Every structure is written in structure tokens, then in C-alpha cells.
mmCIF file of C-alpha atoms in Angstrom:
data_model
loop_
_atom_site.group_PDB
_atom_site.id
_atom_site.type_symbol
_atom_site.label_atom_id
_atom_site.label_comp_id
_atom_site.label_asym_id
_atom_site.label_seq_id
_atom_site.Cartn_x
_atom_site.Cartn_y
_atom_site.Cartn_z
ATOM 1 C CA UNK A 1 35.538 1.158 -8.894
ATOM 2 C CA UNK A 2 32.483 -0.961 -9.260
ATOM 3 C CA UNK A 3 28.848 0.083 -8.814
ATOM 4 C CA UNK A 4 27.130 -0.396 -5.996
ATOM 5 C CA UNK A 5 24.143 -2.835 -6.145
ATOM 6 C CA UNK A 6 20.671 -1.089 -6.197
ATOM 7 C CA UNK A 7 19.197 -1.750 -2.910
ATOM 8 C CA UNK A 8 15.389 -1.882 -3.111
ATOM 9 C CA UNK A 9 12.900 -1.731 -0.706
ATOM 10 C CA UNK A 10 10.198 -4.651 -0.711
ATOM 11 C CA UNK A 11 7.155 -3.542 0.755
ATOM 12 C CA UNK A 12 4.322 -5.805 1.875
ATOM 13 C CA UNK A 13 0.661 -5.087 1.878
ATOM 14 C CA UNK A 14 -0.530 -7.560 4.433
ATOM 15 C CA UNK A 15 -4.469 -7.133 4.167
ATOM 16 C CA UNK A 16 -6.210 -4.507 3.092
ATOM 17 C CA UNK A 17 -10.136 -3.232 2.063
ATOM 18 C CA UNK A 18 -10.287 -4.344 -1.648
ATOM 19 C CA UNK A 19 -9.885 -8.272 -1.239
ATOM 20 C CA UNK A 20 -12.512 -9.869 1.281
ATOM 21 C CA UNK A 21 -12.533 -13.241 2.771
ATOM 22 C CA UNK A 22 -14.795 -15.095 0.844
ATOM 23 C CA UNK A 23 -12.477 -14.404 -2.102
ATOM 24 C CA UNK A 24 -9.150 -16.281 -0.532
ATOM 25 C CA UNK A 25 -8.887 -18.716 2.999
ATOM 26 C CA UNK A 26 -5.414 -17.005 2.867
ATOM 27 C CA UNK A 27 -6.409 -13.628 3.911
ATOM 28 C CA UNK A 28 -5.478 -12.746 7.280
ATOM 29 C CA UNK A 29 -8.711 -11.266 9.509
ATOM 30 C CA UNK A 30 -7.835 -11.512 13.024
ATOM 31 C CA UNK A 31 -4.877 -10.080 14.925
ATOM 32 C CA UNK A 32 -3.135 -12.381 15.269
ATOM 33 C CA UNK A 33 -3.312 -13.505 11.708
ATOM 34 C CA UNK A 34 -2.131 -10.231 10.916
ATOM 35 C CA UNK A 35 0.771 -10.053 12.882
ATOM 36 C CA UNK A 36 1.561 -13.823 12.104
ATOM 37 C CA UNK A 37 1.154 -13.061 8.439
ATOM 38 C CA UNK A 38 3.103 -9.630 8.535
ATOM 39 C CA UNK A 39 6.279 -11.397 10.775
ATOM 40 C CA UNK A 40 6.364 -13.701 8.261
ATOM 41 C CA UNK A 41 6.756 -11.351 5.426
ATOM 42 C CA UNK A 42 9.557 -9.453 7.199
ATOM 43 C CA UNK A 43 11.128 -12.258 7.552
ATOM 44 C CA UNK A 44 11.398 -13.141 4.056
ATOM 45 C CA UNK A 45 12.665 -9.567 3.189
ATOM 46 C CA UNK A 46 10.191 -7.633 3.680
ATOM 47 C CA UNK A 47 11.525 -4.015 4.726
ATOM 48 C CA UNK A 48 7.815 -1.774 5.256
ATOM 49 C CA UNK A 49 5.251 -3.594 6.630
ATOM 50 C CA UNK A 50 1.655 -1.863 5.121
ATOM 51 C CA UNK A 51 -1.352 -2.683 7.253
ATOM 52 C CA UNK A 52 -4.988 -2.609 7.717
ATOM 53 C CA UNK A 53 -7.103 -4.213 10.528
ATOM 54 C CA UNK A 54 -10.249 -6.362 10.041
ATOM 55 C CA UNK A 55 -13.433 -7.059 12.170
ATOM 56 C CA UNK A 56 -12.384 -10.106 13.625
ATOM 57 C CA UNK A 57 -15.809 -11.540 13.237
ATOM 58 C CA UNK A 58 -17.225 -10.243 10.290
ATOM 59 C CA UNK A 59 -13.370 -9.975 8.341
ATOM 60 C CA UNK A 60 -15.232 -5.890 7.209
ATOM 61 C CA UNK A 61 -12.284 -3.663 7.085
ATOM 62 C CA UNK A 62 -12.185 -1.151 10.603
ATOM 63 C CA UNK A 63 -10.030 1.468 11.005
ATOM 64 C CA UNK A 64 -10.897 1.511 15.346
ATOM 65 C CA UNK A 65 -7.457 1.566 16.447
ATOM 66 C CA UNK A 66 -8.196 -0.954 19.240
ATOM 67 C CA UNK A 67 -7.974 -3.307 16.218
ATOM 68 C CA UNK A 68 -4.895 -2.252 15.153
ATOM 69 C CA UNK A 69 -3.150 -2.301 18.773
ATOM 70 C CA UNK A 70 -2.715 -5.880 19.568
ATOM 71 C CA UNK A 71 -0.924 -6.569 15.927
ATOM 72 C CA UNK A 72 1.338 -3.111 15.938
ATOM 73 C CA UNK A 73 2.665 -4.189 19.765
ATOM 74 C CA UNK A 74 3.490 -7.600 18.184
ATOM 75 C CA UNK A 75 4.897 -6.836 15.084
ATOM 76 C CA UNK A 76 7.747 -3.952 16.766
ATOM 77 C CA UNK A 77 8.204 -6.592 19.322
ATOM 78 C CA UNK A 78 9.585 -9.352 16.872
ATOM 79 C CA UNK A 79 10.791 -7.818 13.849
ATOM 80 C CA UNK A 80 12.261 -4.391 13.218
ATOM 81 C CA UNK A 81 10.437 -3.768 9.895
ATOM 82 C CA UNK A 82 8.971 -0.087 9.307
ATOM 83 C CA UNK A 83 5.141 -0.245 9.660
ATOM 84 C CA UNK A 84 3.506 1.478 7.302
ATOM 85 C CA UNK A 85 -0.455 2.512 8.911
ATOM 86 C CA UNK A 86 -2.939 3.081 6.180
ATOM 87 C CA UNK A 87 -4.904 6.296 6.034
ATOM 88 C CA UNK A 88 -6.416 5.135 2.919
ATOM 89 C CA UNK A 89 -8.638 2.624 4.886
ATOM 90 C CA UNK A 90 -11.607 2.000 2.367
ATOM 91 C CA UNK A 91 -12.936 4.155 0.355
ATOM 92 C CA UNK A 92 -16.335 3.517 2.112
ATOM 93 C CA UNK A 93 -15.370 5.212 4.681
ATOM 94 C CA UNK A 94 -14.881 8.819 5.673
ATOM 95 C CA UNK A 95 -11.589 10.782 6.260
ATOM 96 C CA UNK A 96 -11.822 11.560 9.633
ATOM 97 C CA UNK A 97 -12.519 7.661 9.785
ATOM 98 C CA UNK A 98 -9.287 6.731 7.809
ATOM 99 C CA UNK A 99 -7.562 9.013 9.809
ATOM 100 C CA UNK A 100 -7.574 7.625 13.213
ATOM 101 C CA UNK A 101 -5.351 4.857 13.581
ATOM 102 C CA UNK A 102 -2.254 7.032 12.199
ATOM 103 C CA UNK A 103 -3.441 9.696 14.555
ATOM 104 C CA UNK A 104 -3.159 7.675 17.127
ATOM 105 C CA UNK A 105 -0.388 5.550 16.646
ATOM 106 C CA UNK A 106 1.963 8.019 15.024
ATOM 107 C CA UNK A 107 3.930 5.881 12.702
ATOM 108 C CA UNK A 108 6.913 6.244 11.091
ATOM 109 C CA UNK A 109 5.402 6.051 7.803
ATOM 110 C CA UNK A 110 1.599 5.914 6.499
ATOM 111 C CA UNK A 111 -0.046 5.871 3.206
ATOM 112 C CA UNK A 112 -1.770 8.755 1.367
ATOM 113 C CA UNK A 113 -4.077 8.423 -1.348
ATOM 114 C CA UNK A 114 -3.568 11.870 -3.728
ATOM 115 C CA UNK A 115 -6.517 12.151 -5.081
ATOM 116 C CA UNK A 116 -10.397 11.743 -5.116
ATOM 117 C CA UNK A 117 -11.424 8.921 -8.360
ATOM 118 C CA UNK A 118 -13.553 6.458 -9.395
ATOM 119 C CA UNK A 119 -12.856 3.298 -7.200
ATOM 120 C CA UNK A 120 -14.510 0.212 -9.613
ATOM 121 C CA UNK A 121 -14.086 -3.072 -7.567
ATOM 122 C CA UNK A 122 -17.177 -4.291 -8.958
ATOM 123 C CA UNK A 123 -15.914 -6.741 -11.982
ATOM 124 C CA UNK A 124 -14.826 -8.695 -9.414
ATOM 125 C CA UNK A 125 -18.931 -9.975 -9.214
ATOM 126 C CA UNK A 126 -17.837 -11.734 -12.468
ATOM 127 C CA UNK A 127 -15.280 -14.051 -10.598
ATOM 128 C CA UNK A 128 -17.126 -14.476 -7.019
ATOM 129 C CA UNK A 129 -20.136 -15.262 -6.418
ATOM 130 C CA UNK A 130 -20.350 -17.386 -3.063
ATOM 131 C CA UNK A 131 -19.830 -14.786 0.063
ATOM 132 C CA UNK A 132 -19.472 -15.664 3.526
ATOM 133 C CA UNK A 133 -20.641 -12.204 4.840
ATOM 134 C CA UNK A 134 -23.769 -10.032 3.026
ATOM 135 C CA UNK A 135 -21.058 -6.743 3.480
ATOM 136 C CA UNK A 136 -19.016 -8.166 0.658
ATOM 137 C CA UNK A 137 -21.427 -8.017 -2.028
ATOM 138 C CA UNK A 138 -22.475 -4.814 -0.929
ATOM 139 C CA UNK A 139 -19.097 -3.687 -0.448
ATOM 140 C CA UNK A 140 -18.476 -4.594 -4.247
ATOM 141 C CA UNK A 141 -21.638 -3.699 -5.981
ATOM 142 C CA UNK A 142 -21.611 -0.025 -4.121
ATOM 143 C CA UNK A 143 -18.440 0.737 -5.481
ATOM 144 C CA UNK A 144 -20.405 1.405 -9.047
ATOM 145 C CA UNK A 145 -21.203 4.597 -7.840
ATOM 146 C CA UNK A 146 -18.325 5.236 -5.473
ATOM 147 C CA UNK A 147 -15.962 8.346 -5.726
ATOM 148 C CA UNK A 148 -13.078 7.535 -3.501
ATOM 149 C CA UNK A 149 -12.801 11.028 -1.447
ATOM 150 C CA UNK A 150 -9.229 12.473 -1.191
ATOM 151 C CA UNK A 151 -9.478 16.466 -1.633
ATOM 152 C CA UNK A 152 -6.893 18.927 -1.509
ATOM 153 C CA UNK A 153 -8.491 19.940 2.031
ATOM 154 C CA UNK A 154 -7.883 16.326 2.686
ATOM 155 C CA UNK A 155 -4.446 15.495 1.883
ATOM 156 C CA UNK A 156 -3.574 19.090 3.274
ATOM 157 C CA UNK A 157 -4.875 17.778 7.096
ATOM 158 C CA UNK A 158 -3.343 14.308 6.955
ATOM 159 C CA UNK A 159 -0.184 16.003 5.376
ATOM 160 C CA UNK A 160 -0.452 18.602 8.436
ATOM 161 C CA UNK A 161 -0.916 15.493 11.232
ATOM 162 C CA UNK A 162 1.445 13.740 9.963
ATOM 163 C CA UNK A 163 4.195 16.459 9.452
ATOM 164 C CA UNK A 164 3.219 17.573 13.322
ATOM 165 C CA UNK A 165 3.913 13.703 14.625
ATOM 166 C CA UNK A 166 6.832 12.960 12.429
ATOM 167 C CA UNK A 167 5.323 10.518 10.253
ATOM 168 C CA UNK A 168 6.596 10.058 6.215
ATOM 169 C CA UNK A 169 4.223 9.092 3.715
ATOM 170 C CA UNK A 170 3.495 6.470 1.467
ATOM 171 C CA UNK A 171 1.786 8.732 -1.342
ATOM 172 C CA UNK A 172 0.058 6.520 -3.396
ATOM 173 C CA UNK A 173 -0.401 7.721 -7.066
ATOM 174 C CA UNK A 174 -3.239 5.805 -8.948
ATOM 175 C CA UNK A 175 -3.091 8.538 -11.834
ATOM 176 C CA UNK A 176 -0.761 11.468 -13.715
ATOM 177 C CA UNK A 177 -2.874 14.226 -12.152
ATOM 178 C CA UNK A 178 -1.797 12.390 -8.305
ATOM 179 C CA UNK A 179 1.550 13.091 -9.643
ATOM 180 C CA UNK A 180 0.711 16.732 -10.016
ATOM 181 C CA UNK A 181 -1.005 16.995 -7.030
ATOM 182 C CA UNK A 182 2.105 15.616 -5.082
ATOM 183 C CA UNK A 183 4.504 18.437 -7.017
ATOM 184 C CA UNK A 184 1.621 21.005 -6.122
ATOM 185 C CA UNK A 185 2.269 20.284 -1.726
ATOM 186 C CA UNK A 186 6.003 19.669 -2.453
ATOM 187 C CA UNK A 187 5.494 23.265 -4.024
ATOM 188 C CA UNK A 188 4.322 24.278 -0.536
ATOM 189 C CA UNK A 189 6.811 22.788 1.328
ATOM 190 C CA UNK A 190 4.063 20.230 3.022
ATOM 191 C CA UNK A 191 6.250 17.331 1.918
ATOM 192 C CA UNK A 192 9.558 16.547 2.407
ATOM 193 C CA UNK A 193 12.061 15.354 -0.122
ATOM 194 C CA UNK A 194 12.444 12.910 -1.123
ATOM 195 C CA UNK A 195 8.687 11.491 -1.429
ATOM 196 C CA UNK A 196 8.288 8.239 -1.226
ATOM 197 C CA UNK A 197 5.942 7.887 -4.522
ATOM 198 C CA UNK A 198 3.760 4.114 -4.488
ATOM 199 C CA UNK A 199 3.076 3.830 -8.080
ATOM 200 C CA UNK A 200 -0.509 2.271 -8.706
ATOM 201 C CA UNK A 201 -1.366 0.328 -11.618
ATOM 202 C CA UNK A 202 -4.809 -1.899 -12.525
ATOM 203 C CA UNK A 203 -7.049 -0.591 -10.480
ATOM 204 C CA UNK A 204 -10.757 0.597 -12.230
ATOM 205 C CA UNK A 205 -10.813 4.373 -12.100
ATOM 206 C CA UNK A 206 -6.719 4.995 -12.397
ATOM 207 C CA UNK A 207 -4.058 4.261 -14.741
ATOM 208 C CA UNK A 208 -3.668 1.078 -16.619
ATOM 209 C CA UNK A 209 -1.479 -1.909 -16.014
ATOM 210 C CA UNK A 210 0.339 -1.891 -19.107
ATOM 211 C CA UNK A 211 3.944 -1.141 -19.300
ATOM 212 C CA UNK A 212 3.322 1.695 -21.709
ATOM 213 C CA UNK A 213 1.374 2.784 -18.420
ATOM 214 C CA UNK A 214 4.309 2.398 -16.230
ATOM 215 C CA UNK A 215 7.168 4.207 -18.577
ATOM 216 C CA UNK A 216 4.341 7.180 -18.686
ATOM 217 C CA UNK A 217 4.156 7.293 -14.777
ATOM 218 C CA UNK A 218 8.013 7.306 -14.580
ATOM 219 C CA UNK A 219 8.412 10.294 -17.482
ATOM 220 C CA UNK A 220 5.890 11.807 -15.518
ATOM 221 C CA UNK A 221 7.599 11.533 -12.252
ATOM 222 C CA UNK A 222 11.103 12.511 -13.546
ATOM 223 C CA UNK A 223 9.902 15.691 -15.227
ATOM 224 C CA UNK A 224 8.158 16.819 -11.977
ATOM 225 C CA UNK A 225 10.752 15.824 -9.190
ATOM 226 C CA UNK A 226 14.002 14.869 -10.844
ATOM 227 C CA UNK A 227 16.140 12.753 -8.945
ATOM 228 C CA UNK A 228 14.553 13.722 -5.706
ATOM 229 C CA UNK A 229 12.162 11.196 -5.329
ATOM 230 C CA UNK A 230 11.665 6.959 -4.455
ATOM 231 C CA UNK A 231 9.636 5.219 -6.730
ATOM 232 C CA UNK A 232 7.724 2.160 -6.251
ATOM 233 C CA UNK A 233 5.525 -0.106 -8.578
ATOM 234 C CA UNK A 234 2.183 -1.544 -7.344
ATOM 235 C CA UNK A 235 0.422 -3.740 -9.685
ATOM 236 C CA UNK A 236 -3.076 -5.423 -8.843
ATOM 237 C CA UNK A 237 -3.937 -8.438 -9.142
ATOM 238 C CA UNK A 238 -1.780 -10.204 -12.155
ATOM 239 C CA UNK A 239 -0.058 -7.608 -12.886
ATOM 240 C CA UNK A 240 2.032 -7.615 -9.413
ATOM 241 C CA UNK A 241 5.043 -9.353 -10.277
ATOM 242 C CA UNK A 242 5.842 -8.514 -14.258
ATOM 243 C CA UNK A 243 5.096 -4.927 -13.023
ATOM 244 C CA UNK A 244 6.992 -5.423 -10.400
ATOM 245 C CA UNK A 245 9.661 -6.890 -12.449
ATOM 246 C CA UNK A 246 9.963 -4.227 -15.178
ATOM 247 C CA UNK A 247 10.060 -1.518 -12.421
ATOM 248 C CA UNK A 248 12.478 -3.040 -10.231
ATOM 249 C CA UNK A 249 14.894 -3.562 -13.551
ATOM 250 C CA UNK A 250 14.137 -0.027 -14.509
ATOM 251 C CA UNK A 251 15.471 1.671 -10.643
ATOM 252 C CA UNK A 252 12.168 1.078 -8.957
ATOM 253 C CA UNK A 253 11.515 0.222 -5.137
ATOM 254 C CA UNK A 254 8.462 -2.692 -4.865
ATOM 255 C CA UNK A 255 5.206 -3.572 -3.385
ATOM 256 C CA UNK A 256 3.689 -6.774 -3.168
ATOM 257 C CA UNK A 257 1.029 -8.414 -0.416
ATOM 258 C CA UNK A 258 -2.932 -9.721 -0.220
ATOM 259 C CA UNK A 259 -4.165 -6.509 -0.563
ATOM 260 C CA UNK A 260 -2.965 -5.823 -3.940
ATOM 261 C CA UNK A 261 -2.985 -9.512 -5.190
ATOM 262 C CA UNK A 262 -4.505 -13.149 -4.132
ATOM 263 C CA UNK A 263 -2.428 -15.097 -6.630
ATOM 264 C CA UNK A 264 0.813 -16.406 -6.990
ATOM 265 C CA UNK A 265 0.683 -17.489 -10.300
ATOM 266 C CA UNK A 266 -2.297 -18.239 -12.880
ATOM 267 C CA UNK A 267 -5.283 -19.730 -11.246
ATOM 268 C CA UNK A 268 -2.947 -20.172 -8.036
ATOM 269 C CA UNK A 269 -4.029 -18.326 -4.520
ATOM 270 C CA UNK A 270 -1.334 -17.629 -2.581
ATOM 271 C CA UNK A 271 -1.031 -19.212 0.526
ATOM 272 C CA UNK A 272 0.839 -16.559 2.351
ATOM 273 C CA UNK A 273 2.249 -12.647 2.167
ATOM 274 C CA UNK A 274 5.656 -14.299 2.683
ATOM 275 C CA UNK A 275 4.790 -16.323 -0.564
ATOM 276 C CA UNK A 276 4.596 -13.304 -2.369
ATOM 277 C CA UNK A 277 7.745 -11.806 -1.280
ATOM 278 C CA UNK A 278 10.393 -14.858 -1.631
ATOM 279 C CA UNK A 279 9.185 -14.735 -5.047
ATOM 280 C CA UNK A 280 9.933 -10.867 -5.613
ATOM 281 C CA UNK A 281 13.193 -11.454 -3.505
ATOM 282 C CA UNK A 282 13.686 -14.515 -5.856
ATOM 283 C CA UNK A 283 13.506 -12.071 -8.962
ATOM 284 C CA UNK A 284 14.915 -9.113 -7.271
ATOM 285 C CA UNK A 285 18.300 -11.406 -6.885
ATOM 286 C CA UNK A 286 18.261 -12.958 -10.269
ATOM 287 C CA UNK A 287 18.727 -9.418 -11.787
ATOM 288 C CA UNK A 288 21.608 -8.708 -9.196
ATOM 289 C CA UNK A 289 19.841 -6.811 -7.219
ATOM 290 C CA UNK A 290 20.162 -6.276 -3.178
ATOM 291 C CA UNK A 291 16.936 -6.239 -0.957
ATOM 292 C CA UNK A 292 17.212 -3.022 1.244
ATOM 293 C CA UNK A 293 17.074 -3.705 4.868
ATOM 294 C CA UNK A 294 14.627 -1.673 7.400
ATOM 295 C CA UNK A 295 17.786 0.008 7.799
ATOM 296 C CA UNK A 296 18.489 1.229 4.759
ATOM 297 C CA UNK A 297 14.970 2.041 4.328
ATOM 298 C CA UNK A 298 15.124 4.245 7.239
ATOM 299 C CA UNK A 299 18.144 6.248 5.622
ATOM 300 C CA UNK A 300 16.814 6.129 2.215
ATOM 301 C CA UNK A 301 13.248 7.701 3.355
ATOM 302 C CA UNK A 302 14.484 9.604 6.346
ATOM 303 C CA UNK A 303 12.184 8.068 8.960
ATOM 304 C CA UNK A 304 12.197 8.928 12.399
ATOM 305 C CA UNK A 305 12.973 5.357 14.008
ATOM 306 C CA UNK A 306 11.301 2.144 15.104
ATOM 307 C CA UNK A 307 11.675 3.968 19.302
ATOM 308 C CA UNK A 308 9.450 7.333 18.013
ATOM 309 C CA UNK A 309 6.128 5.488 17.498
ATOM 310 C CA UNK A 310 3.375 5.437 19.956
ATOM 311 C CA UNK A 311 2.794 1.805 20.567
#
């Protein structure tokens, strides 16, 4: 009997707090740019929608949920991808900040940063230098001395809120020791199998974005959860799609979007999240493998449905 294909599950980071808009025209700021931008990516195969909201006049990342409403409403209305809330936010901001618009909204899934680090966006000075807005200089020269906060206390009350509204998580694993930290609350029974593990590479404070990087994640993860676990690969910046790539050929779900990347290809911005996904779904099917629908998704990560949310 033959194999079944591998279904995996694209995931799109629409816009997020790293990127800001001086740095690409592309990035979506307003509401409705978001929800245009996110529809679009669904559209293209994109199964888990991940999403931040913006100050529509300033483009500074906001976690007010009144931000987030208009775009959530919208994006259940025309497409029946799984929205994905970030708790993560900026790491500017405080927890019970980051926390609020997956408090609110209760989500079927939401992200979860596992572990306080060293955030560096500042080498990004190097390439930008024009901004529209003061915040984004700031925003990148203050993360020199920025420790991105996610304690055990932390992850313990978002865990806690989350568990108590039904949402799954999005843990996002930016080093080995977030790897151990996830095994140390599966331990406790505050996560359910399987996790859902987002696989972070390329960022200034976590792992590396070589492939040697990536096979050392994966060992990592196998030794601590077995076979009970998804795995996805995040790569920032250029390294989105041969990351991407090698994961996805190796078993891997993927993530691709604005947040993590601006390009396309060298020296190219891309114009669009959707952009970014045709070509993963364009790679994805040249190594005969099937894009997971939001259904599958659902199964595969046990969600609670699209009807359970509170918007």
C-alpha cells in the first residue's frame, strides 16, 4: 500500500514587532491591511494565520485588543484559517501587556515565547537608516540592552489562561534550553500532547541559522518528546525558505510571513504575505508534498474549532 503524502501545515506570520514600516511599503499597518494581507495568504495555502496589530497611525506594534477586533471579525468571516493571536507581542512590552488580546479573544491557538534572552534587532541600523517614525530607531537601538522577559512564572500564567479558555499554543523555541523548558511543563501536565513546537532560527540572542543549527534542534526535540510532538521551522530573514526547505524535506511543518522575513529573494522585498507562501507551496509540491488544510490542522493539533473563539 503506498504512503500517504506528508501533509504540512504552512503558517503565515502576517506582521509582527521586529520589522517596522520604514523598512518595507509592503508591511501591512492598518486593519484592514491586515486582514487584506492575511485573506490573501489563506488563500494561497495558508492553514494558521499568526497575527499582530499595529497603531494605525504611527505603524508601533499595540497589543489593545480594539486593534485586533476589526481584522479577527474579518478574517473568520472570509476564510476558515486557524488564527494564531500572539502573546509574544514585543519584547518592549510587558506580560500582562502581551497578554491581553489572547485573553480576550480566546483563540484557538496563540504563540508562546519559552524563555527570557537576549533580543538583538539592532544590526539592522547597518541596513536602514531613513525612518518614517522616531519609535523605530528607538525601537532598534534599545534592543542592545533588551532581555526579552518570558519566566517560568510567565509561561506558567499564559499556559494556565490559555489551558482555562481552550486555547493551543504556538511554543516558540529560539534556543535548546526552550526545548527543555517545554519538556519541564509537559512534565507537569500544563501542556498537552502533542505541542506544537515553532522552531526559531537567526534571530540575535538564540540559535543560529545554519543547518547544523536545525539538525541540533530536531535531535534535541526527538530525545525530549519522541514522536509526540509537531515541528515547525522559522527562519529570519534569508534564511526563511532554504530553512524552510531542509525542514519541510526532513518531516517539518512551516512558517513563513513579514514578520519573520521582508524578502523574496536577494535584494527583492516582497510585495505580499501571499508572495511568500505560493513560493513555500511552490517548493512544498515540488518535493511531493501535500499542504495541510485548516482542517487537517485542526485534527493534527487538536484545536477546539473556528465556532469556540470569542469574536
Amino acid at each position: 500500500m503506498a504512503k500517504p503524502k506528508q501533509k504540512v501545515v504552512i503558517t503565515c506570520a502576517v506582521t509582527g514587532a521586529i520589522h517596522t514600516p520604514s523598512m518595507s511599503p509592503h508591511l501591512p499597518v492598518t486593519a484592514d491591511e491586515i486582514a487584506e494581507a492575511a485573506i490573501g495568504a489563506a488563500r494561497a495555502g495558508a492553514a494558521v494565520l499568526h497575527l499582530h496589530a499595529r497603531d494605525p497611525e504611527t505603524g508601533k506594534p499595540s497589543q489593545d485588543p480594539a486593534l485586533f477586533e476589526p481584522f479577527l471579525k474579518r478574517i473568520k468571516a472570509e476564510t476558515d484559517a486557524i488564527i494564531n493571536i500572539t502573546t509574544g507581542g514585543s519584547p518592549h512590552m510587558t506580560v500582562q501587556e502581551r497578554m491581553r488580546p489572547a485573553t480576550t479573544f480566546k483563540p484557538e491557538l496563540a504563540s508562546l515565547n519559552m524563555g527570557s534572552m537576549n533580543f538583538g534587532l539592532f544590526p539592522m541600523l547597518g541596513r536602514f537608516q531613513d525612518f518614517k517614525h522616531e519609535w523605530e530607531r528607538e525601537h532598534l537601538e534599545n534592543s542592545r540592552s533588551l532581555i526579552f522577559r518570558n519566566t517560568y512564572q510567565d509561561i506558567e500564567s499564559i499556559l494556565e489562561l490559555g489551558n482555562a479558555n481552550g486555547t493551543r499554543f504556538e511554543f516558540e523555541c529560539y534556543d535548546i534550553s526552550h526545548l527543555y523548558n517545554l519538556a519541564h511543563f509537559v512534565d507537569r501536565g500544563l501542556v498537552k500532547s502533542p505541542p506544537f513546537i515553532q522552531s526559531v532560527f537567526g534571530i540575535l540572542g538564540g540559535i543560529g541559522p545554519h543547518p547544523e543549527d536545525l539538525m541540533h534542534m530536531k535531535r534535541t526535540a526527538d530525545r525530549l518528546f519522541g514522536n509526540e510532538y509537531e515541528w515547525s521551522i522559522l527562519g529570519a530573514g534569508r534564511n526563511q525558505m532554504p530553512l524552510a526547505t531542509i525542514g519541510a524535506a526532513m518531516g517539518s511543518n512551516v512558517r513563513v510571513g513579514l514578520e519573520d522575513s521582508l524578502w523574496i529573494g536577494p535584494g527583492q522585498l516582497a510585495e505580499s504575505n501571499r508572495s511568500q507562501v505560493e513560493r513555500i507551496r511552490t517548493i512544498l509540491e515540488a518535493l511531493n508534498l501535500e499542504v495541510a488544510t485548516p482542517a487537517d490542522t485542526r485534527a493534527k493539533l487538536g484545536l477546539k474549532g473556528g465556532d469556540n473563539v470569542a469574536f
